[in-house]
Tab-separated table of C-alpha atoms and ligand atoms in Angstrom:
chain	number	residue	atom	x	y	z
A	478	MET	CA	127.399	120.577	87.549
A	479	LYS	CA	123.901	119.142	87.714
A	480	LEU	CA	122.568	119.091	91.263
A	481	ILE	CA	119.794	116.774	92.368
A	482	PRO	CA	117.665	117.651	95.418
A	483	ILE	CA	117.341	114.756	97.853
A	484	ILE	CA	114.570	115.272	100.370
A	485	GLY	CA	113.306	113.212	103.278
A	486	LEU	CA	110.550	113.945	105.777
A	487	GLU	CA	109.717	113.400	109.408
A	488	ILE	CA	106.058	113.948	110.122
A	489	HIS	CA	104.694	114.075	113.660
A	490	THR	CA	100.919	113.772	113.944
A	491	GLN	CA	98.730	114.171	117.020
A	492	LEU	CA	96.222	111.349	117.220
A	493	ASN	CA	92.698	112.303	118.191
A	494	THR	CA	92.070	109.689	120.838
A	495	LYS	CA	89.815	110.568	123.772
A	496	SER	CA	92.553	110.186	126.368
A	497	LYS	CA	96.297	110.709	126.417
A	498	MET	CA	98.939	108.115	125.532
A	499	PHE	CA	99.747	106.747	128.969
A	500	CYS	CA	97.169	108.221	131.356
A	501	SER	CA	93.425	108.865	131.418
A	502	CYS	CA	93.679	112.661	131.025
A	503	ARG	CA	91.515	114.112	128.293
A	504	ASN	CA	93.447	114.461	125.046
A	505	SER	CA	92.173	117.808	123.900
A	506	PHE	CA	93.903	120.242	121.596
A	507	ASP	CA	91.925	123.432	121.964
A	508	ILE	CA	92.136	124.243	125.617
A	509	GLU	CA	92.506	127.854	126.601
A	510	THR	CA	93.406	127.243	130.233
A	511	PRO	CA	96.969	126.002	130.598
A	512	ASN	CA	97.708	122.968	132.733
A	513	LYS	CA	94.080	121.861	132.943
A	514	ASN	CA	94.263	118.320	131.582
A	515	ILE	CA	97.136	117.000	133.625
A	516	CYS	CA	97.864	114.324	136.183
A	517	GLU	CA	100.813	112.784	138.006
A	518	ILE	CA	101.553	110.522	135.053
A	519	CYS	CA	101.765	113.129	132.291
A	520	LEU	CA	103.603	115.441	134.675
A	521	GLY	CA	106.185	112.693	135.129
A	522	HIS	CA	105.963	112.352	138.885
A	523	PRO	CA	108.189	109.617	140.298
A	524	GLY	CA	106.454	106.414	141.221
A	525	THR	CA	103.664	106.679	138.662
A	526	LEU	CA	103.066	103.998	136.069
A	527	PRO	CA	102.150	104.552	132.424
A	528	VAL	CA	99.528	102.383	130.721
A	529	ALA	CA	99.535	102.345	126.916
A	530	ASN	CA	96.445	103.628	125.089
A	531	GLU	CA	95.143	100.799	122.900
A	532	LYS	CA	93.227	103.121	120.587
A	533	ALA	CA	96.434	105.032	119.806
A	534	ILE	CA	98.147	101.771	118.919
A	535	GLN	CA	95.249	100.833	116.640
A	536	TYR	CA	95.318	104.248	114.964
A	537	THR	CA	99.031	103.906	114.271
A	538	LEU	CA	98.524	100.430	112.855
A	539	LYS	CA	95.757	101.766	110.627
A	540	ALA	CA	98.043	104.487	109.313
A	541	GLY	CA	100.688	101.859	108.612
A	542	LEU	CA	98.263	99.560	106.803
A	543	ALA	CA	96.943	102.445	104.694
A	544	LEU	CA	100.542	103.260	103.756
A	545	ASN	CA	101.489	99.721	102.761
A	546	CYS	CA	103.674	99.103	105.809
A	547	LYS	CA	104.723	95.854	107.425
A	548	ILE	CA	103.773	95.379	111.064
A	549	HIS	CA	105.979	94.436	113.988
A	550	TYR	CA	103.646	92.058	115.750
A	551	GLN	CA	106.135	91.928	118.604
A	552	SER	CA	106.732	95.531	119.455
A	553	LYS	CA	107.698	97.594	122.487
A	554	PHE	CA	108.196	101.079	123.840
A	555	ASP	CA	111.621	102.550	124.581
A	556	ARG	CA	112.944	105.461	126.543
A	557	LYS	CA	114.586	108.221	124.562
A	558	ASN	CA	116.690	110.139	127.039
A	559	TYR	CA	117.322	113.829	126.655
A	560	PHE	CA	116.892	116.883	128.767
A	561	TYR	CA	114.576	119.729	127.892
A	562	PRO	CA	112.179	121.674	130.133
A	563	ASP	CA	109.134	120.507	128.162
A	564	LEU	CA	109.919	116.913	129.081
A	565	PRO	CA	109.551	116.497	132.843
A	566	LYS	CA	110.710	112.877	133.080
A	567	GLY	CA	114.007	113.573	131.351
A	568	TYR	CA	113.045	111.010	128.727
A	569	GLN	CA	110.346	110.562	126.124
A	570	ILE	CA	108.549	107.258	125.819
A	571	SER	CA	108.972	106.402	122.165
A	572	GLN	CA	109.822	103.415	119.996
A	573	TYR	CA	113.309	102.593	118.837
A	574	ASP	CA	114.163	99.346	117.076
A	575	LEU	CA	110.678	97.849	116.866
A	576	PRO	CA	108.367	100.561	115.521
A	577	LEU	CA	104.755	99.401	115.117
A	578	CYS	CA	104.952	99.878	111.323
A	579	TYR	CA	107.881	99.792	108.918
A	580	ASP	CA	108.842	99.515	105.290
A	581	GLY	CA	105.846	101.063	103.547
A	582	TYR	CA	105.321	103.472	100.691
A	583	LEU	CA	103.020	106.050	99.166
A	584	ASP	CA	102.828	106.711	95.436
A	585	ILE	CA	102.696	110.350	94.443
A	586	GLU	CA	101.788	110.667	90.786
A	587	GLY	CA	103.823	107.690	89.710
A	588	ASP	CA	106.764	108.191	92.069
A	589	ARG	CA	107.070	105.738	94.924
A	590	ILE	CA	108.056	107.437	98.166
A	591	GLY	CA	109.387	104.919	100.680
A	592	ILE	CA	108.297	105.041	104.295
A	593	ILE	CA	110.952	103.794	106.688
A	594	ARG	CA	108.802	103.607	109.787
A	595	ILE	CA	105.761	104.818	111.676
A	596	HIS	CA	106.049	104.694	115.414
A	597	LEU	CA	104.130	105.887	118.432
A	598	GLU	CA	105.399	108.189	121.150
A	599	GLU	CA	104.228	110.823	123.600
A	600	ASP	CA	104.075	114.528	122.873
A	601	THR	CA	105.899	117.046	125.011
A	602	ALA	CA	104.578	120.042	126.918
A	603	LYS	CA	104.368	123.420	125.224
A	604	LEU	CA	106.837	126.154	126.091
A	605	LEU	CA	105.566	129.717	126.024
A	606	HIS	CA	107.879	132.672	126.376
A	607	THR	CA	106.850	135.892	128.079
A	608	GLN	CA	106.789	139.054	125.993
A	609	ASP	CA	109.801	140.598	127.725
A	610	LYS	CA	111.670	137.319	127.179
A	611	THR	CA	112.703	137.046	130.804
A	612	ALA	CA	110.745	133.878	131.518
A	613	SER	CA	109.393	130.738	129.922
A	614	LEU	CA	106.114	129.140	130.918
A	615	ILE	CA	105.220	125.491	130.544
A	616	ASP	CA	101.761	124.266	129.587
A	617	PHE	CA	101.426	120.524	130.179
A	618	ASN	CA	98.045	120.079	128.467
A	619	ARG	CA	99.828	118.559	125.472
A	620	SER	CA	102.278	116.566	127.570
A	621	GLY	CA	101.720	112.855	127.066
A	622	SER	CA	99.353	113.214	124.103
A	623	PRO	CA	99.698	110.368	121.613
A	624	LEU	CA	102.030	111.389	118.826
A	625	MET	CA	102.675	109.321	115.724
A	626	GLU	CA	105.963	109.804	113.910
A	627	LEU	CA	106.379	108.891	110.255
A	628	VAL	CA	109.811	108.875	108.625
A	629	THR	CA	110.310	108.671	104.872
A	630	HIS	CA	113.251	107.591	102.792
A	631	PRO	CA	114.999	110.485	101.035
A	632	ASP	CA	112.936	109.760	97.935
A	633	LEU	CA	111.397	113.161	97.350
A	634	THR	CA	112.983	115.315	94.679
A	635	SER	CA	111.204	118.662	94.600
A	636	ALA	CA	109.466	121.230	96.770
A	637	LYS	CA	106.154	120.691	95.005
A	638	GLN	CA	106.302	116.917	95.334
A	639	THR	CA	107.124	117.213	99.035
A	640	LYS	CA	104.117	119.457	99.567
A	641	GLU	CA	101.893	117.045	97.648
A	642	PHE	CA	103.171	114.134	99.724
A	643	CYS	CA	102.290	115.957	102.950
A	644	GLN	CA	98.852	116.888	101.602
A	645	GLU	CA	98.140	113.296	100.628
A	646	ILE	CA	99.266	112.098	104.065
A	647	GLN	CA	96.906	114.607	105.671
A	648	ARG	CA	94.014	113.436	103.495
A	649	ILE	CA	94.715	109.805	104.361
A	650	PHE	CA	94.915	110.465	108.113
A	651	ARG	CA	91.667	112.413	107.939
A	652	TYR	CA	89.966	109.659	105.944
A	653	LEU	CA	91.086	107.162	108.553
A	654	GLY	CA	89.673	109.456	111.236
A	655	ILE	CA	92.841	109.178	113.303
A	656	SER	CA	93.809	112.846	113.348
A	657	THR	CA	92.528	116.267	112.378
A	658	ALA	CA	96.083	116.802	111.115
A	659	ASN	CA	95.759	120.567	110.930
A	660	MET	CA	99.248	121.941	110.260
A	661	GLU	CA	98.442	125.481	111.333
A	662	LYS	CA	97.371	124.141	114.723
A	663	GLY	CA	100.455	121.966	115.090
A	664	GLN	CA	98.461	118.733	114.864
A	665	MET	CA	100.677	117.717	111.983
A	666	ARG	CA	104.296	118.921	112.050
A	667	CYS	CA	106.609	118.338	109.120
A	668	GLU	CA	110.358	118.534	109.238
A	669	ALA	CA	112.373	118.114	106.100
A	670	ASN	CA	115.976	117.177	105.530
A	671	ILE	CA	117.472	118.208	102.264
A	672	SER	CA	120.785	117.884	100.475
A	673	LEU	CA	121.905	118.487	96.921
A	674	GLN	CA	124.179	115.949	95.255
A	675	GLU	CA	125.865	115.958	91.900
A	676	TYR	CA	124.119	113.853	89.310
A	677	GLY	CA	125.881	110.548	88.670
A	678	LYS	CA	128.241	110.879	91.619
A	679	TYR	CA	126.162	109.158	94.262
A	680	LYS	CA	123.937	106.141	94.521
A	681	LYS	CA	120.907	105.302	96.583
A	682	GLU	CA	120.550	101.831	98.030
A	683	ASN	CA	117.872	100.855	100.541
A	684	GLY	CA	117.196	104.525	101.036
A	685	LYS	CA	120.835	105.241	101.890
A	686	ILE	CA	122.767	107.789	99.851
A	687	THR	CA	126.407	106.881	99.297
A	688	ALA	CA	129.179	108.503	97.302
A	689	ILE	CA	130.632	106.904	94.183
A	690	ASP	CA	134.449	106.813	94.044
A	691	ASN	CA	135.983	109.812	95.760
A	692	TYR	CA	133.006	112.145	95.565
A	693	ILE	CA	132.293	113.777	98.907
A	694	LEU	CA	128.603	114.007	99.774
A	695	ASN	CA	127.221	117.455	100.507
A	696	PRO	CA	125.796	117.749	104.013
A	697	LYS	CA	122.157	117.330	104.874
A	698	ILE	CA	120.319	120.399	106.155
A	699	GLU	CA	117.350	119.995	108.466
A	700	LEU	CA	114.399	122.354	108.180
A	701	LYS	CA	112.180	123.127	111.144
A	702	ASN	CA	109.187	125.295	112.123
A	703	ILE	CA	107.200	124.713	108.985
A	704	ASN	CA	103.568	125.409	109.817
A	705	SER	CA	101.654	125.123	106.570
A	706	PHE	CA	101.716	123.358	103.218
A	707	LYS	CA	102.667	126.611	101.568
A	708	ALA	CA	105.580	126.955	103.980
A	709	ILE	CA	106.793	123.427	103.127
A	710	GLU	CA	106.959	124.298	99.457
A	711	HIS	CA	108.509	127.727	99.963
A	712	ALA	CA	111.061	126.626	102.559
A	713	ILE	CA	112.307	123.758	100.401
A	714	GLU	CA	112.385	125.900	97.292
A	715	TYR	CA	114.373	128.486	99.190
A	716	GLU	CA	116.823	125.859	100.451
A	717	ILE	CA	117.324	124.352	96.997
A	718	ASN	CA	118.174	127.800	95.628
A	719	ARG	CA	120.393	128.722	98.563
A	720	GLN	CA	122.348	125.473	98.489
A	721	THR	CA	122.658	125.517	94.705
A	722	LYS	CA	124.108	129.012	94.772
A	723	ILE	CA	126.691	128.163	97.444
A	724	LEU	CA	127.742	124.923	95.758
A	725	LYS	CA	128.003	126.519	92.322
A	726	GLU	CA	130.282	129.158	93.796
A	727	GLY	CA	132.523	126.300	94.882
A	728	LYS	CA	131.877	126.948	98.555
A	729	LYS	CA	131.083	124.386	101.239
A	730	LEU	CA	127.853	123.876	103.157
A	731	ILE	CA	127.762	123.028	106.825
A	732	GLN	CA	125.549	120.412	108.399
A	733	GLU	CA	123.005	122.456	110.305
A	734	THR	CA	119.425	122.846	111.414
A	735	ARG	CA	117.663	125.809	109.857
A	736	GLY	CA	114.365	127.420	110.765
A	737	TRP	CA	111.829	128.851	108.346
A	738	ASP	CA	110.854	132.476	108.780
A	739	ASP	CA	107.433	132.657	107.198
A	740	SER	CA	107.122	136.455	107.169
A	741	LYS	CA	110.538	137.021	105.589
A	742	GLY	CA	110.336	133.939	103.368
A	743	ILE	CA	113.827	132.759	104.283
A	744	THR	CA	115.487	129.971	106.217
A	745	PHE	CA	117.935	130.896	108.968
A	746	HIS	CA	120.627	129.122	110.917
A	747	GLN	CA	119.392	127.631	114.182
A	748	ARG	CA	122.149	125.332	115.318
A	749	GLU	CA	124.907	123.165	114.029
A	750	LYS	CA	123.866	119.582	114.092
A	751	GLU	CA	125.316	117.828	117.095
A	752	SER	CA	127.339	114.815	116.031
A	753	ALA	CA	125.131	111.719	116.296
A	754	ASN	CA	122.666	112.226	119.143
A	755	ASP	CA	123.130	109.874	122.037
A	756	TYR	CA	119.659	109.336	123.360
A	757	ARG	CA	120.760	106.233	125.283
A	758	TYR	CA	117.640	104.371	124.164
A	759	PHE	CA	116.618	101.397	126.261
A	760	PRO	CA	113.379	99.422	126.594
A	761	GLU	CA	110.755	101.108	128.743
A	762	PRO	CA	110.715	98.901	131.855
A	763	ASP	CA	107.298	100.107	133.038
A	764	ILE	CA	105.343	98.952	129.986
A	765	PRO	CA	105.197	95.278	129.030
A	766	PRO	CA	106.168	94.387	125.431
A	767	LEU	CA	103.330	94.638	122.923
A	768	ASN	CA	101.886	91.546	121.337
A	769	ILE	CA	99.829	92.645	118.383
A	770	SER	CA	97.382	89.973	117.277
A	771	LYS	CA	96.986	89.105	113.597
A	772	GLN	CA	93.260	89.130	114.193
A	773	MET	CA	93.254	92.736	115.323
A	774	VAL	CA	95.415	93.816	112.412
A	775	GLU	CA	93.045	92.142	109.964
A	776	LYS	CA	90.068	93.772	111.642
A	777	LEU	CA	91.746	97.168	111.302
A	778	ARG	CA	92.637	96.469	107.694
A	779	ALA	CA	88.997	95.723	106.941
A	780	GLU	CA	87.960	99.011	108.519
A	781	ILE	CA	90.169	101.161	106.297
A	782	GLY	CA	87.825	101.409	103.345
A	783	GLU	CA	88.395	103.448	100.229
A	784	LEU	CA	91.346	105.825	100.484
A	785	PRO	CA	91.461	109.275	98.879
A	786	ILE	CA	93.653	108.248	95.937
A	787	GLU	CA	91.334	105.360	95.051
A	788	LYS	CA	88.265	107.528	95.466
A	789	ARG	CA	89.740	110.210	93.220
A	790	LYS	CA	90.420	107.602	90.532
A	791	ARG	CA	86.917	106.193	90.837
A	792	PHE	CA	85.356	109.656	90.645
A	793	ILE	CA	87.100	110.138	87.317
A	794	GLN	CA	86.361	106.681	85.923
A	795	GLU	CA	82.874	106.068	87.237
A	796	TYR	CA	81.391	109.556	87.242
A	797	LYS	CA	83.542	111.222	84.558
A	798	PHE	CA	84.543	114.136	86.756
A	799	SER	CA	87.431	116.276	85.573
A	800	GLN	CA	90.783	115.733	87.324
A	801	THR	CA	90.387	118.995	89.208
A	802	ASN	CA	86.818	118.375	90.346
A	803	ALA	CA	87.563	114.757	91.277
A	804	LYS	CA	90.354	115.994	93.515
A	805	ILE	CA	88.240	118.673	95.166
A	806	LEU	CA	85.185	116.438	95.616
A	807	SER	CA	87.151	113.548	97.111
A	808	ASN	CA	89.303	115.771	99.297
A	809	ASP	CA	87.382	114.866	102.425
A	810	LYS	CA	84.974	112.056	103.177
A	811	ALA	CA	81.967	114.300	103.881
A	812	THR	CA	82.173	116.140	100.561
A	813	ALA	CA	82.657	112.852	98.725
A	814	ALA	CA	79.619	111.326	100.444
A	815	PHE	CA	77.487	114.393	99.683
A	816	THR	CA	78.558	114.287	96.032
A	817	GLU	CA	77.749	110.611	95.667
A	818	ALA	CA	74.371	111.038	97.347
A	819	VAL	CA	73.503	113.931	95.015
A	820	LEU	CA	74.566	111.887	91.991
A	821	SER	CA	72.535	108.921	93.078
A	822	GLU	CA	69.420	111.045	93.648
A	823	PHE	CA	69.904	112.863	90.381
A	824	LYS	CA	70.340	109.659	88.398
A	825	GLY	CA	67.392	108.104	90.168
A	826	TRP	CA	65.290	110.983	88.961
A	827	LEU	CA	66.762	110.752	85.480
A	828	GLU	CA	65.776	107.110	85.206
A	829	THR	CA	62.134	107.988	85.710
A	830	GLN	CA	62.201	110.387	82.789
A	831	GLU	CA	60.478	109.429	79.574
A	832	GLU	CA	63.467	110.595	77.613
A	833	LEU	CA	65.399	107.714	79.071
A	834	GLN	CA	62.732	105.050	78.830
A	835	THR	CA	62.622	105.365	75.077
A	836	VAL	CA	66.366	104.838	74.824
A	837	GLU	CA	67.349	101.409	73.609
A	838	ASP	CA	70.672	101.002	75.316
A	839	GLU	CA	70.330	102.607	78.693
A	840	ASP	CA	73.977	102.049	79.686
A	841	GLN	CA	75.249	103.653	76.558
A	842	TYR	CA	72.907	106.555	77.038
A	843	LEU	CA	74.008	107.068	80.640
A	844	GLU	CA	77.649	106.869	79.607
A	845	LYS	CA	77.015	109.577	77.056
A	846	ILE	CA	75.356	111.979	79.442
A	847	ASN	CA	77.579	111.123	82.418
A	848	LYS	CA	80.000	113.825	81.442
A	849	LYS	CA	77.221	116.359	81.218
A	850	ILE	CA	75.962	115.347	84.657
A	851	ALA	CA	79.460	115.432	86.135
A	852	LYS	CA	79.917	118.936	84.864
A	853	LEU	CA	76.599	120.075	86.292
A	854	VAL	CA	76.974	118.366	89.676
A	855	GLY	CA	80.691	119.128	90.023
A	856	GLY	CA	80.244	122.735	88.996
A	857	TRP	CA	77.367	123.497	91.327
A	858	ILE	CA	79.067	121.874	94.301
A	859	THR	CA	82.575	123.224	93.818
A	860	SER	CA	81.654	126.737	92.785
A	861	GLU	CA	78.198	127.723	94.044
A	862	LEU	CA	77.817	125.579	97.149
A	863	PHE	CA	81.446	126.032	98.241
A	864	LYS	CA	81.110	129.782	97.740
A	865	LEU	CA	78.159	129.885	100.147
A	866	MET	CA	79.991	127.653	102.618
A	867	LYS	CA	83.006	129.939	102.507
A	868	GLN	CA	80.952	133.093	102.924
A	869	ASN	CA	79.253	131.565	105.944
A	870	ASN	CA	82.422	129.980	107.279
A	871	THR	CA	80.865	126.542	107.539
A	872	THR	CA	81.545	122.970	106.423
A	873	ILE	CA	79.531	120.486	104.393
A	874	GLU	CA	78.751	118.471	107.529
A	875	LYS	CA	76.904	121.442	108.976
A	876	ILE	CA	74.865	122.732	106.027
A	877	LYS	CA	71.061	122.507	105.972
A	878	ILE	CA	70.841	121.428	102.336
A	879	THR	CA	70.179	117.721	101.915
A	880	PRO	CA	71.559	115.820	98.904
A	881	GLU	CA	67.931	115.165	97.870
A	882	ASN	CA	67.107	118.859	97.720
A	883	PHE	CA	70.377	119.695	96.043
A	884	ALA	CA	69.699	117.058	93.385
A	885	GLU	CA	66.209	118.424	92.916
A	886	LEU	CA	67.580	121.880	92.222
A	887	LEU	CA	69.966	120.385	89.690
A	888	THR	CA	67.101	118.625	87.911
A	889	LEU	CA	65.321	121.975	87.662
A	890	ILE	CA	68.425	123.441	86.077
A	891	TYR	CA	68.927	120.391	83.870
A	892	THR	CA	65.383	120.574	82.544
A	893	ARG	CA	65.673	124.367	82.215
A	894	LYS	CA	62.791	125.006	84.559
A	895	VAL	CA	65.000	127.606	86.208
A	896	ASN	CA	67.842	129.572	84.720
A	897	SER	CA	71.147	129.789	86.484
A	898	THR	CA	70.516	133.255	87.925
A	899	THR	CA	67.343	132.057	89.612
A	900	ALA	CA	69.002	128.804	90.625
A	901	GLN	CA	71.624	130.791	92.504
A	902	LEU	CA	68.905	132.667	94.363
A	903	VAL	CA	67.118	129.421	95.174
A	904	LEU	CA	70.345	127.813	96.366
A	905	LYS	CA	71.039	130.737	98.657
A	906	GLU	CA	67.557	130.395	100.135
A	907	MET	CA	68.008	126.617	100.494
A	908	PHE	CA	71.294	127.264	102.241
A	909	GLU	CA	69.637	129.618	104.709
A	910	SER	CA	66.373	127.815	105.377
A	911	GLY	CA	66.992	124.193	104.404
A	912	LYS	CA	63.727	124.203	102.428
A	913	ASP	CA	63.313	122.268	99.203
A	914	PRO	CA	63.716	124.154	95.917
A	915	SER	CA	60.179	123.784	94.501
A	916	HIS	CA	58.749	125.232	97.706
A	917	ILE	CA	61.085	128.185	97.488
A	918	ILE	CA	60.268	128.749	93.827
A	919	ASP	CA	56.525	128.809	94.583
A	920	GLU	CA	56.904	130.881	97.703
A	921	LYS	CA	59.126	133.510	96.143
A	922	ASP	CA	57.406	133.428	92.777
A	923	LEU	CA	60.631	132.575	91.015
A	924	LYS	CA	59.222	130.283	88.359
A	925	GLN	CA	60.830	130.889	85.025
A	926	ILE	CA	58.778	132.916	82.557
A	927	ASP	CA	58.561	130.888	79.365
A	928	ASN	CA	55.488	132.499	77.912
A	929	GLU	CA	56.651	134.351	74.788
A	930	GLU	CA	53.957	136.989	75.092
A	931	ASP	CA	55.049	137.896	78.602
A	932	ILE	CA	58.700	137.975	77.635
A	933	GLY	CA	57.773	140.053	74.587
A	934	GLU	CA	56.203	142.673	76.809
A	935	THR	CA	59.330	142.974	78.871
A	936	VAL	CA	61.439	143.164	75.712
A	937	GLU	CA	59.305	146.072	74.462
A	938	LYS	CA	59.871	147.887	77.731
A	939	VAL	CA	63.626	147.411	77.492
A	940	ILE	CA	63.736	148.576	73.872
A	941	ALA	CA	61.846	151.709	74.820
A	942	LYS	CA	64.170	152.359	77.720
A	943	CYS	CA	67.489	151.658	75.981
A	944	GLN	CA	67.232	153.706	72.814
A	945	GLU	CA	70.959	154.459	72.712
A	946	GLN	CA	71.956	150.743	72.841
A	947	VAL	CA	69.253	149.817	70.328
A	948	LYS	CA	70.722	152.382	67.963
A	949	GLN	CA	74.230	150.968	68.448
A	950	TYR	CA	72.955	147.464	67.783
A	951	LYS	CA	71.219	148.497	64.608
A	952	GLU	CA	74.466	150.182	63.510
A	953	GLY	CA	76.167	146.792	63.737
A	954	LYS	CA	77.500	146.620	67.283
A	955	GLU	CA	76.266	143.076	67.791
A	956	ASN	CA	77.651	142.506	71.242
A	957	VAL	CA	75.247	145.138	72.593
A	958	LEU	CA	72.626	142.405	72.297
A	959	MET	CA	73.942	140.682	75.403
A	960	TYR	CA	73.588	143.938	77.305
A	961	LEU	CA	69.962	144.127	76.244
A	962	VAL	CA	69.345	140.498	77.226
A	963	GLY	CA	70.810	141.418	80.607
A	964	GLN	CA	68.323	144.283	80.862
A	965	VAL	CA	65.436	141.934	80.084
A	966	MET	CA	66.657	139.587	82.805
A	967	LYS	CA	66.931	142.484	85.223
A	968	GLU	CA	63.485	143.781	84.325
A	969	SER	CA	61.964	140.303	84.858
A	970	LYS	CA	63.849	139.914	88.155
A	971	GLY	CA	65.913	137.129	86.620
A	972	LYS	CA	62.879	135.025	85.747
A	973	ALA	CA	62.723	135.313	81.963
A	974	ASN	CA	63.992	132.367	79.967
A	975	PRO	CA	67.242	133.915	78.705
A	976	GLU	CA	67.345	131.993	75.405
A	977	LYS	CA	63.819	133.013	74.550
A	978	ALA	CA	64.533	136.586	75.610
A	979	GLN	CA	67.469	136.691	73.230
A	980	LYS	CA	65.439	135.245	70.373
A	981	ILE	CA	62.546	137.654	70.848
A	982	LEU	CA	64.904	140.615	71.190
A	983	LYS	CA	66.612	139.743	67.924
A	984	ASN	CA	63.279	139.457	66.139
A	985	LYS	CA	61.957	142.704	67.465
A	986	LEU	CA	65.159	144.598	66.693
A	987	ARG	CA	65.147	143.325	63.152
A	988	SER	CA	61.695	144.730	62.443
B	2191	LIG	ZN1	97.688	112.735	132.603
B	2192	LIG	MN1	109.630	112.094	117.485
């Protein structure tokens, strides 16, 4: 029995508009004081009238266009009726049969994942439960915030692919600037539905799974409270294993909603799925139908710009970055912009070099050294600069280092005016003060020592000090040499040219 995982997603995303979906309350996600940003409208008082937020509509359209969706130019809002304490009106304003966007897709490494719809609705209030569990409190700050819901076809087939899909969606939404989409903060909430079906015994048409002959489809399990990308992958993996085990034992699964317990790493039964929800949808009578103009859609389309997948591809093709570095450097717009600015500065400098002017075919020459540059630039950003950012808990938008100064440091490394130990010191200083590297090198007397006489003196000192290691080296333990080079570097406070130090050491040890 070969079982195939069939996975679909529902992703709710909070849009970062200034005001809420249907009122002028501030749409803010990090408020400590409960029930601060509220009004009669988002509290659902009778007699109030909602007015749709145009920016939220535009953001949703942008998401749809970026995900290859079609647009319902004639759209509307509907009431989704259900009772829950976090929903004061007794209904949620949502969209039913005319979602703003429909029938799109996103390609994940060659697999096309269909998107059924993207619609706009309002978020609910937040329920908080007291420690002793005797009472629940309601915070309406989130009530009425614009919430975008994306529903995929059941086209995903593994835990890893599902996680990658969600990550790509997050990147796209962030590129578009429509949401911070932080999963840990609940700004992006993913729910998965998953079933396992026997290979060859079902077919998929228009995103619908149907049984062939008298095969009976296994039920779909819904997964909730997934709060991180890691949790998406783990929860789905867990479910695939759990369902496989039950089915292979010849037992039956029930249609249910399961929660993910992150600390235990298991899913648990929450409730049996009610037979077809009756939300008694009907058109929202208080909001006029939406007429989306072609002109506005085209304007939004033009604003989209390069998306993360395209940028990643270009970073590989144009700049010769490795797959891994291209992914890291294009992960967010700010890092990508910084990288491109550094590259442009660096190449600008390179073009002024004599080395280049004597080259006959400049393009060919650049092509040849592009890889070398990519390695240098990519390496120093992703390892050294990111390390400093992480240590200081900051982001690339906030750092004091300009791309010009960063490129200048790289040229110093490229031309071997500083070795990498010194360069790390200089970078740290640049990070702290924002000064340019040549200033720092002068100020801190960090210029590389290239003078062979000076290095020779230091080498003599090290030889005198490390008699034991010198003896070992002379007895044939060649790798002791690197230790001695290290000592020369230490003695010169990292300033000696390491290649020259090694050469001089070898010479002196031979004699
Ligand atoms: Zn309000
Ligand atoms: Mn929803």
